[in-house]
Short mmCIF file of C-alpha atoms in Angstrom, two decimals:
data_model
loop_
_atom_site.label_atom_id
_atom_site.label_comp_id
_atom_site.label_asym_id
_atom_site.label_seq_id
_atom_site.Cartn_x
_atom_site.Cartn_y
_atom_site.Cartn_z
CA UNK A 108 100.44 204.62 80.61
CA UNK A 109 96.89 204.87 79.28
CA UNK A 110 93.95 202.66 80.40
CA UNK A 111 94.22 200.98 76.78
CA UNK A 112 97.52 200.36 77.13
CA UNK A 113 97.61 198.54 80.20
CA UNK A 114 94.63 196.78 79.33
CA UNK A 115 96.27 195.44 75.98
CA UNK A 116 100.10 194.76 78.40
CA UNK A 117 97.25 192.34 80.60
CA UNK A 118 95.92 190.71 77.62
CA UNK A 119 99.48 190.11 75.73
CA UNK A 120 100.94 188.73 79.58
CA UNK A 121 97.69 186.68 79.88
CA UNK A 122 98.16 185.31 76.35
CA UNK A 123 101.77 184.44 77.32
CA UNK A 124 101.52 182.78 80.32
CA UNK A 125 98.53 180.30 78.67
CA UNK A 126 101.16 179.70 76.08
CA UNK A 127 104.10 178.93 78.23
CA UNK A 128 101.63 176.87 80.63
CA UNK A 129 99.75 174.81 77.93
CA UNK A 130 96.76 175.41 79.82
CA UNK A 131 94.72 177.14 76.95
CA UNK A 132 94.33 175.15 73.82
CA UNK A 133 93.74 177.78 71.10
CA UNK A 134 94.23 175.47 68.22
CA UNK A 135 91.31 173.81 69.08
CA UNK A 136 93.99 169.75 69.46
CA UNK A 137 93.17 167.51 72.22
CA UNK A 138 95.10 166.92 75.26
CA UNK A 139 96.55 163.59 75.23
CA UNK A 140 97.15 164.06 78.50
CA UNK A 141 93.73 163.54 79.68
CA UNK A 142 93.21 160.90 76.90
CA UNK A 143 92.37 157.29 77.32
CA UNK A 144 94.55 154.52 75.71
CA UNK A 145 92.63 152.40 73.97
CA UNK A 146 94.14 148.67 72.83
CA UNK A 147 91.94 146.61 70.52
CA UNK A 148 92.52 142.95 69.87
CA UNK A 149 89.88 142.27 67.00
CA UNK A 150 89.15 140.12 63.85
CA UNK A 151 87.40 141.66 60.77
CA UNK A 152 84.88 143.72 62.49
CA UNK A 153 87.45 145.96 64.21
CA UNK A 154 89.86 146.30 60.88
CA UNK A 155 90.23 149.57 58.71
CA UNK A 156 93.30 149.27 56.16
CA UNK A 157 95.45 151.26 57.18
CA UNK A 158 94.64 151.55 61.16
CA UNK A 159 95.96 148.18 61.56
CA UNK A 160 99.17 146.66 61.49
CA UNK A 161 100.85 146.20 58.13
CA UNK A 162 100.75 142.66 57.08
CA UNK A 163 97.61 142.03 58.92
CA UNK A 164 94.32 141.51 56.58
CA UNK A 165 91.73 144.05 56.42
CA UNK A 166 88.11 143.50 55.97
CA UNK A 167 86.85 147.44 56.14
CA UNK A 168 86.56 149.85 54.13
CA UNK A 169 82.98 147.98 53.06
CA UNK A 170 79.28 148.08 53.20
CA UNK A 171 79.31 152.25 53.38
CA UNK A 172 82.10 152.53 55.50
CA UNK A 173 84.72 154.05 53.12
CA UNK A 174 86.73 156.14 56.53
CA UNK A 175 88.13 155.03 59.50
CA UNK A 176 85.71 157.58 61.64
CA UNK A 177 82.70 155.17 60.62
CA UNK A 178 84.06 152.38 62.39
CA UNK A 179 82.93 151.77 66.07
CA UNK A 180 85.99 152.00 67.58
CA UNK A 181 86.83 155.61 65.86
CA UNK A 182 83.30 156.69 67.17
CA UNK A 183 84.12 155.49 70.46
CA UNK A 184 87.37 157.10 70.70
CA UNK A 185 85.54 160.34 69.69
CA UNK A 186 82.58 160.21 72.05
CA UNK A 187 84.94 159.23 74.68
CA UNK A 188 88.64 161.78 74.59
CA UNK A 189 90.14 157.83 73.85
CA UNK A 190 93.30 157.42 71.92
CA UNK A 191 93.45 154.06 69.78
CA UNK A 192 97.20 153.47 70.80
CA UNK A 193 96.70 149.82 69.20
CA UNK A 194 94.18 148.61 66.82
CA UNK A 195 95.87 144.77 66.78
CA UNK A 196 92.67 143.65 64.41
CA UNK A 197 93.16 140.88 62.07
CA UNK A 198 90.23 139.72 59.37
CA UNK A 199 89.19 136.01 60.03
CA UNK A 200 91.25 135.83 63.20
CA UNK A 201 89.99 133.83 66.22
CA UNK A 202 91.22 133.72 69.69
CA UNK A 203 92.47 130.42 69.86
CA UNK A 204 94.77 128.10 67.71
CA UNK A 205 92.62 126.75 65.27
CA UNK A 206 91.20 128.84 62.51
CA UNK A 207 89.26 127.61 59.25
CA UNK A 208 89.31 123.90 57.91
CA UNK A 209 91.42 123.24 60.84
CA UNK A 210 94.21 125.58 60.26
CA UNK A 211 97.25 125.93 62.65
CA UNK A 212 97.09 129.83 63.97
CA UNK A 213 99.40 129.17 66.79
CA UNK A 214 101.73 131.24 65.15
CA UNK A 215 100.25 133.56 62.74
CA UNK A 216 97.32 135.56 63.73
CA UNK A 217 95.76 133.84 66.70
CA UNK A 218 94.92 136.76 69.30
CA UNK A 219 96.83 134.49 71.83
CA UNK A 220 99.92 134.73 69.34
CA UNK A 221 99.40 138.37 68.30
CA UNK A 222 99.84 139.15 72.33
CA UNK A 223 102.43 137.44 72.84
CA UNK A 224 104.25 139.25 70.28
CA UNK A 225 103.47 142.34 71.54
CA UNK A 226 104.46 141.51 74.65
CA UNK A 227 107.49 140.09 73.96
CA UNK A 228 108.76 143.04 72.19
CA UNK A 229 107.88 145.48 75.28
CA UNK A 230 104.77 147.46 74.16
CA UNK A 231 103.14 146.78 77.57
CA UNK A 232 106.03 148.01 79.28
CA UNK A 233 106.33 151.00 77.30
CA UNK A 234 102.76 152.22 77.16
CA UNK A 235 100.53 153.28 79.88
CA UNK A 236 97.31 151.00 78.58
CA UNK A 237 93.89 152.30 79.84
CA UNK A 238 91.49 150.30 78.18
CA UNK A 239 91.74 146.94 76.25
CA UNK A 240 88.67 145.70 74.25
CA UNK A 241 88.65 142.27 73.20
CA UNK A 242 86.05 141.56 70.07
CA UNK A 243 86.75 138.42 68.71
CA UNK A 244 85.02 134.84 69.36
CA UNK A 245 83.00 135.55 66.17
CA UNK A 246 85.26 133.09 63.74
CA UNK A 247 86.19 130.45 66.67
CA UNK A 248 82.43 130.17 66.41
CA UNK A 249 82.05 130.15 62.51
CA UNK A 250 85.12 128.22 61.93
CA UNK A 251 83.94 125.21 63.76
CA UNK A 252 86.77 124.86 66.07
CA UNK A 253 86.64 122.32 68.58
CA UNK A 254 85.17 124.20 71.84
CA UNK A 255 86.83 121.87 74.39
CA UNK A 256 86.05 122.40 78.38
CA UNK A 257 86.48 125.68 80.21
CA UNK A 258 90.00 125.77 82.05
CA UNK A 259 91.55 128.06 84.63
CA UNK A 260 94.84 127.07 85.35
CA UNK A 261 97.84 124.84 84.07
CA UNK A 262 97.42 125.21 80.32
CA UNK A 263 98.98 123.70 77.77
CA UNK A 264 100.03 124.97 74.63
CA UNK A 265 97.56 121.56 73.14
CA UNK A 266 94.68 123.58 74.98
CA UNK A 267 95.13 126.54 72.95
CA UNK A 268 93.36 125.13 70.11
CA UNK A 269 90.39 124.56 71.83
CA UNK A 270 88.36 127.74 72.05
CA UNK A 271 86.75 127.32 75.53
CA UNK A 272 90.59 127.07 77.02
CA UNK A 273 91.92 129.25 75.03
CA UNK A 274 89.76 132.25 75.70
CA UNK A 275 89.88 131.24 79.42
CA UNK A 276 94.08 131.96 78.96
CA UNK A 277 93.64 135.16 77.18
CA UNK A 278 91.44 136.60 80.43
CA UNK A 279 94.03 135.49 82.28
CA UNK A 280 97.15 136.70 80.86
CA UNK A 281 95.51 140.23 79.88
CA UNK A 282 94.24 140.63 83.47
CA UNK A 283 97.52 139.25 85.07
CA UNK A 284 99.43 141.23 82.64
CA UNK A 285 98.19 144.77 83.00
CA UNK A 286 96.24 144.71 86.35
CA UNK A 287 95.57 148.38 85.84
CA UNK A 288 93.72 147.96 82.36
CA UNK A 289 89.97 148.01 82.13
CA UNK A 290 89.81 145.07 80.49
CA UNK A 291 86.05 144.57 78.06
CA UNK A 292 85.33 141.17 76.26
CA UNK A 293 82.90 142.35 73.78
CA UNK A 294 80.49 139.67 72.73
CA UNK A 295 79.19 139.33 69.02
CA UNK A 296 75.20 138.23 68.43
CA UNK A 297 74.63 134.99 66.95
CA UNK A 298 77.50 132.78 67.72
CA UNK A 299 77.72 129.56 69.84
CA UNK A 300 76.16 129.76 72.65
CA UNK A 301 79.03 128.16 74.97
CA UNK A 302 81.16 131.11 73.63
CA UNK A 303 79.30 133.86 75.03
CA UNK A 304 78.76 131.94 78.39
CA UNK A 305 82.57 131.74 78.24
CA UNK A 306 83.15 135.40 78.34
CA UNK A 307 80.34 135.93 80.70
CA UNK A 308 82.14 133.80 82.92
CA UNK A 309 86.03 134.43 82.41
CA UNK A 310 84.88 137.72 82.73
CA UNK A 311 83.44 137.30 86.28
CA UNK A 312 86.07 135.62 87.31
CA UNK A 313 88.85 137.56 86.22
CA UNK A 314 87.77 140.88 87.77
CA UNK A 315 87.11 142.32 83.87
CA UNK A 316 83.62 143.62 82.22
CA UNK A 317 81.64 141.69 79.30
CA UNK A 318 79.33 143.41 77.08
CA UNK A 319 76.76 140.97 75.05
CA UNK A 320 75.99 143.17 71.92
CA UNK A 321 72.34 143.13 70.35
CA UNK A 322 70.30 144.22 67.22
CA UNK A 323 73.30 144.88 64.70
CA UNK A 324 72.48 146.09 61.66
CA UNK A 325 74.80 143.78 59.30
CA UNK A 326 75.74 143.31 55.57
CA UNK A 327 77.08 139.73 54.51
CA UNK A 328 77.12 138.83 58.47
CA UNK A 329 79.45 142.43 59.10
CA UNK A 330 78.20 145.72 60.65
CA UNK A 331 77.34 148.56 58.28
CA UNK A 332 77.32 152.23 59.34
CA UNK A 333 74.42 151.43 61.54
CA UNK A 334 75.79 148.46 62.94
CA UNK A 335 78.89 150.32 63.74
CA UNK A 336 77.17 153.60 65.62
CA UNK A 337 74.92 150.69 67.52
CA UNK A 338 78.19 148.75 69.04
CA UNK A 339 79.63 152.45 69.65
CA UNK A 340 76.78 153.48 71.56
CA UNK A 341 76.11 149.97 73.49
CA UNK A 342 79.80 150.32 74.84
CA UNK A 343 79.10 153.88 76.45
CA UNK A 344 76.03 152.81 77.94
CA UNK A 345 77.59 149.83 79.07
CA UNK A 346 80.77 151.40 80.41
CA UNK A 347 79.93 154.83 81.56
#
């Protein structure tokens, strides 16, 4: 056998064995192996229709962002080799039980409720959850609801519409539920006060990571596709 030949015999055996292995990627797909799952529990500013469950209102596409990759938890998957395994992102949700002119969410799209759901019909247990972002708070704090007193321990289902409680409970479960999750409350700019504070703190205590966004570049109070690269890029400097 000629030099040629037995190069070309190395090269087809080499080719082969990359094949059989998986350990060359020559169509240019990611490795889920190595990816990141990525959970979202959201209101309107983490919505795309279509990327979120069906039933659940959508708020994007709007203000420029007409694709799914605009949004800044597509760029952050990108940037980062994350998968979004769940984008549970509801328009005009808010963490707690109360949602605008004193409506009843305890059993429609409060985040609380929306976990429980999931929960209950064994997506935890199924999936191997890396990361969960939590970026809500924003309509507890436009909606007016009734802030109430932080509260650690013994709740109620009566101190789930209070937002203070209620956010304390969601830490809670979601850090008691899947104590292997990076777990990231995501704080909005310009909403109450106390709200922020209470992620600051239930993040503290709870062993998870808060991130207080700034300088958001909005249309009709939601991020554009400036607003969206600047949350993207506050999250990887915050969590890298």
């Amino acid at each position: 056998m000629n030099i040629h030949k037995k190069t070309l015999l190395i090269l087809i055996l080499a080719l082969l064995f990359c094949l059989l292995t998986s350990s060359c990627n020559f169509f240019g797909t990611k490795e889920n192996i190595n990816m990141k799952n990525i959970v979202i529990f959201g209101d309107s500013y983490s919505t795309f229709e279509g990327e979120i469950p069906q039933g659940y209102a959508a708020y994007y596409p709007a203000h420029g962002i007409n694709k799914a990759k605009d949004t800044w938890w597509s760029l952050y998957a990108d940037k980062t080799n994350g998968n979004i395994l769940l984008n549970d992102s509801w328009s005009g949700s808010t963490i707690g039980y109360t949602g605008y002119g004193n409506s009843d969410c305890s059993h429609t799209n409060s985040f609380i409720y929306r976990y429980r759901k999931h929960k209950e019909a064994g997506f935890f247990e199924n999936n191997k959850v890396d990361t969960v972002f939590v970026f809500g708070g924003t309509n507890d704090s436009w909606s007016g609801a009734p802030l109430g007193e932080l509260k650690f321990s013994d709740w109620e289902e009566s101190d789930l519409f209070n937002v203070l409680p209620a956010i304390c409970h969601f830490a809670y479960t979601l850090t008691t539920d899947l104590p292997d999750a990076r777990i990231v409350f995501i704080s909005n700019t310009d909403i109450t006060p106390k709200i922020q504070e209470c992620f600051e703190i239930v993040a503290q205590k709870y062993n998870a990571e808060f991130i207080q966004l700034c300088d958001i570049e909005k249309e009709e109070g939601h991020p554009n596709k400036d607003g969206m690269r600047s949350i993207c890029n506050q999250l990887i400097k915050a969590l890298q």
